[in-house]
PDB file of N, CA and C in Angstrom:
ATOM      1  N   MET A   1     -76.543 -71.332 114.410  1.00 53.00           N
ATOM      2  CA  MET A   1     -75.644 -72.102 113.738  1.00 53.00           C
ATOM      3  C   MET A   1     -76.361 -73.733 113.057  1.00 53.00           C
ATOM      4  N   GLN A   2     -75.786 -74.002 112.017  1.00 57.00           N
ATOM      5  CA  GLN A   2     -76.460 -75.047 111.843  1.00 57.00           C
ATOM      6  C   GLN A   2     -76.765 -76.287 112.116  1.00 57.00           C
ATOM      7  N   ARG A   3     -77.398 -76.881 112.591  1.00 64.00           N
ATOM      8  CA  ARG A   3     -77.488 -78.395 112.957  1.00 64.00           C
ATOM      9  C   ARG A   3     -76.770 -79.569 112.001  1.00 64.00           C
ATOM     10  N   GLY A   4     -76.091 -80.409 112.303  1.00 66.00           N
ATOM     11  CA  GLY A   4     -75.533 -81.567 111.415  1.00 66.00           C
ATOM     12  C   GLY A   4     -74.428 -82.026 112.126  1.00 66.00           C
ATOM     13  N   ARG A   5     -73.347 -82.976 111.304  1.00 64.00           N
ATOM     14  CA  ARG A   5     -72.174 -83.599 111.694  1.00 64.00           C
ATOM     15  C   ARG A   5     -71.065 -82.889 110.840  1.00 64.00           C
ATOM     16  N   ARG A   6     -70.093 -81.935 111.462  1.00 76.00           N
ATOM     17  CA  ARG A   6     -69.130 -81.582 111.211  1.00 76.00           C
ATOM     18  C   ARG A   6     -67.602 -81.974 111.088  1.00 76.00           C
ATOM     19  N   LEU A   7     -67.118 -81.874 110.436  1.00 74.00           N
ATOM     20  CA  LEU A   7     -65.497 -82.616 110.370  1.00 74.00           C
ATOM     21  C   LEU A   7     -64.673 -81.195 110.067  1.00 74.00           C
ATOM     22  N   ALA A   8     -63.447 -81.579 111.508  1.00 77.00           N
ATOM     23  CA  ALA A   8     -62.747 -80.469 111.884  1.00 77.00           C
ATOM     24  C   ALA A   8     -61.189 -81.155 111.473  1.00 77.00           C
ATOM     25  N   PHE A   9     -60.521 -80.272 110.972  1.00 80.00           N
ATOM     26  CA  PHE A   9     -58.691 -80.550 110.804  1.00 80.00           C
ATOM     27  C   PHE A   9     -58.044 -79.790 112.014  1.00 80.00           C
ATOM     28  N   ASP A  10     -57.258 -80.811 112.595  1.00 78.00           N
ATOM     29  CA  ASP A  10     -56.183 -79.833 113.648  1.00 78.00           C
ATOM     30  C   ASP A  10     -54.844 -80.143 112.837  1.00 78.00           C
ATOM     31  N   PHE A  11     -54.051 -79.176 112.223  1.00 80.00           N
ATOM     32  CA  PHE A  11     -53.017 -78.629 111.917  1.00 80.00           C
ATOM     33  C   PHE A  11     -51.671 -79.403 112.697  1.00 80.00           C
ATOM     34  N   GLY A  12     -51.107 -79.912 113.460  1.00 79.00           N
ATOM     35  CA  GLY A  12     -50.424 -80.194 114.571  1.00 79.00           C
ATOM     36  C   GLY A  12     -48.650 -80.002 113.766  1.00 79.00           C
ATOM     37  N   ASP A  13     -47.790 -79.726 114.552  1.00 84.00           N
ATOM     38  CA  ASP A  13     -46.299 -79.817 114.193  1.00 84.00           C
ATOM     39  C   ASP A  13     -45.951 -81.714 113.776  1.00 84.00           C
ATOM     40  N   VAL A  14     -46.629 -82.378 114.305  1.00 85.00           N
ATOM     41  CA  VAL A  14     -45.854 -84.218 114.062  1.00 85.00           C
ATOM     42  C   VAL A  14     -47.310 -84.465 113.341  1.00 85.00           C
ATOM     43  N   ARG A  15     -48.486 -84.165 113.718  1.00 81.00           N
ATOM     44  CA  ARG A  15     -49.652 -85.152 112.697  1.00 81.00           C
ATOM     45  C   ARG A  15     -50.448 -83.986 112.760  1.00 81.00           C
ATOM     46  N   ILE A  16     -51.632 -84.678 112.142  1.00 77.00           N
ATOM     47  CA  ILE A  16     -52.842 -83.775 111.402  1.00 77.00           C
ATOM     48  C   ILE A  16     -53.795 -84.166 112.141  1.00 77.00           C
ATOM     49  N   GLY A  17     -54.919 -84.449 113.382  1.00 81.00           N
ATOM     50  CA  GLY A  17     -55.531 -84.947 113.390  1.00 81.00           C
ATOM     51  C   GLY A  17     -57.334 -84.233 113.347  1.00 81.00           C
ATOM     52  N   VAL A  18     -58.016 -85.388 113.323  1.00 81.00           N
ATOM     53  CA  VAL A  18     -59.364 -84.872 112.878  1.00 81.00           C
ATOM     54  C   VAL A  18     -60.242 -85.419 113.292  1.00 81.00           C
ATOM     55  N   ALA A  19     -61.518 -84.853 113.786  1.00 80.00           N
ATOM     56  CA  ALA A  19     -62.233 -84.666 114.351  1.00 80.00           C
ATOM     57  C   ALA A  19     -63.419 -84.229 114.127  1.00 80.00           C
ATOM     58  N   VAL A  20     -64.869 -85.402 114.669  1.00 80.00           N
ATOM     59  CA  VAL A  20     -66.282 -84.965 113.763  1.00 80.00           C
ATOM     60  C   VAL A  20     -67.030 -84.883 115.513  1.00 80.00           C
ATOM     61  N   CYS A  21     -68.485 -83.933 115.012  1.00 75.00           N
ATOM     62  CA  CYS A  21     -68.859 -83.511 116.046  1.00 75.00           C
ATOM     63  C   CYS A  21     -70.217 -84.208 116.378  1.00 75.00           C
ATOM     64  N   ASP A  22     -71.370 -84.150 116.988  1.00 71.00           N
ATOM     65  CA  ASP A  22     -72.408 -84.888 117.154  1.00 71.00           C
ATOM     66  C   ASP A  22     -73.305 -83.969 116.352  1.00 71.00           C
ATOM     67  N   PRO A  23     -74.549 -84.590 116.040  1.00 70.00           N
ATOM     68  CA  PRO A  23     -75.177 -83.745 114.964  1.00 70.00           C
ATOM     69  C   PRO A  23     -75.690 -81.778 116.240  1.00 70.00           C
ATOM     70  N   ASP A  24     -75.607 -82.324 117.534  1.00 66.00           N
ATOM     71  CA  ASP A  24     -75.945 -80.879 118.262  1.00 66.00           C
ATOM     72  C   ASP A  24     -74.466 -79.669 118.180  1.00 66.00           C
ATOM     73  N   GLY A  25     -73.668 -80.254 117.391  1.00 62.00           N
ATOM     74  CA  GLY A  25     -71.898 -79.631 117.681  1.00 62.00           C
ATOM     75  C   GLY A  25     -71.803 -78.989 119.102  1.00 62.00           C
ATOM     76  N   ILE A  26     -72.187 -80.181 120.247  1.00 66.00           N
ATOM     77  CA  ILE A  26     -71.900 -79.918 121.390  1.00 66.00           C
ATOM     78  C   ILE A  26     -70.284 -81.112 122.011  1.00 66.00           C
ATOM     79  N   LEU A  27     -70.572 -82.346 121.154  1.00 62.00           N
ATOM     80  CA  LEU A  27     -69.266 -82.811 121.672  1.00 62.00           C
ATOM     81  C   LEU A  27     -68.316 -83.200 120.188  1.00 62.00           C
ATOM     82  N   ALA A  28     -67.367 -82.944 120.531  1.00 65.00           N
ATOM     83  CA  ALA A  28     -66.656 -83.779 119.137  1.00 65.00           C
ATOM     84  C   ALA A  28     -65.533 -85.046 119.351  1.00 65.00           C
ATOM     85  N   SER A  29     -65.609 -85.718 118.803  1.00 61.00           N
ATOM     86  CA  SER A  29     -64.439 -87.021 119.189  1.00 61.00           C
ATOM     87  C   SER A  29     -63.534 -87.358 117.902  1.00 61.00           C
ATOM     88  N   PRO A  30     -61.682 -87.350 118.033  1.00 61.00           N
ATOM     89  CA  PRO A  30     -61.258 -87.734 117.479  1.00 61.00           C
ATOM     90  C   PRO A  30     -61.672 -89.255 116.260  1.00 61.00           C
TER      91      PRO A  30
END
């Protein structure tokens, strides 16, 4: 897996969440 910040989208029924992970890909924060 490549290192670097990644952006993730969570499509829920009520809202869409966005999270960004740290460069190591361990911790994701909204």
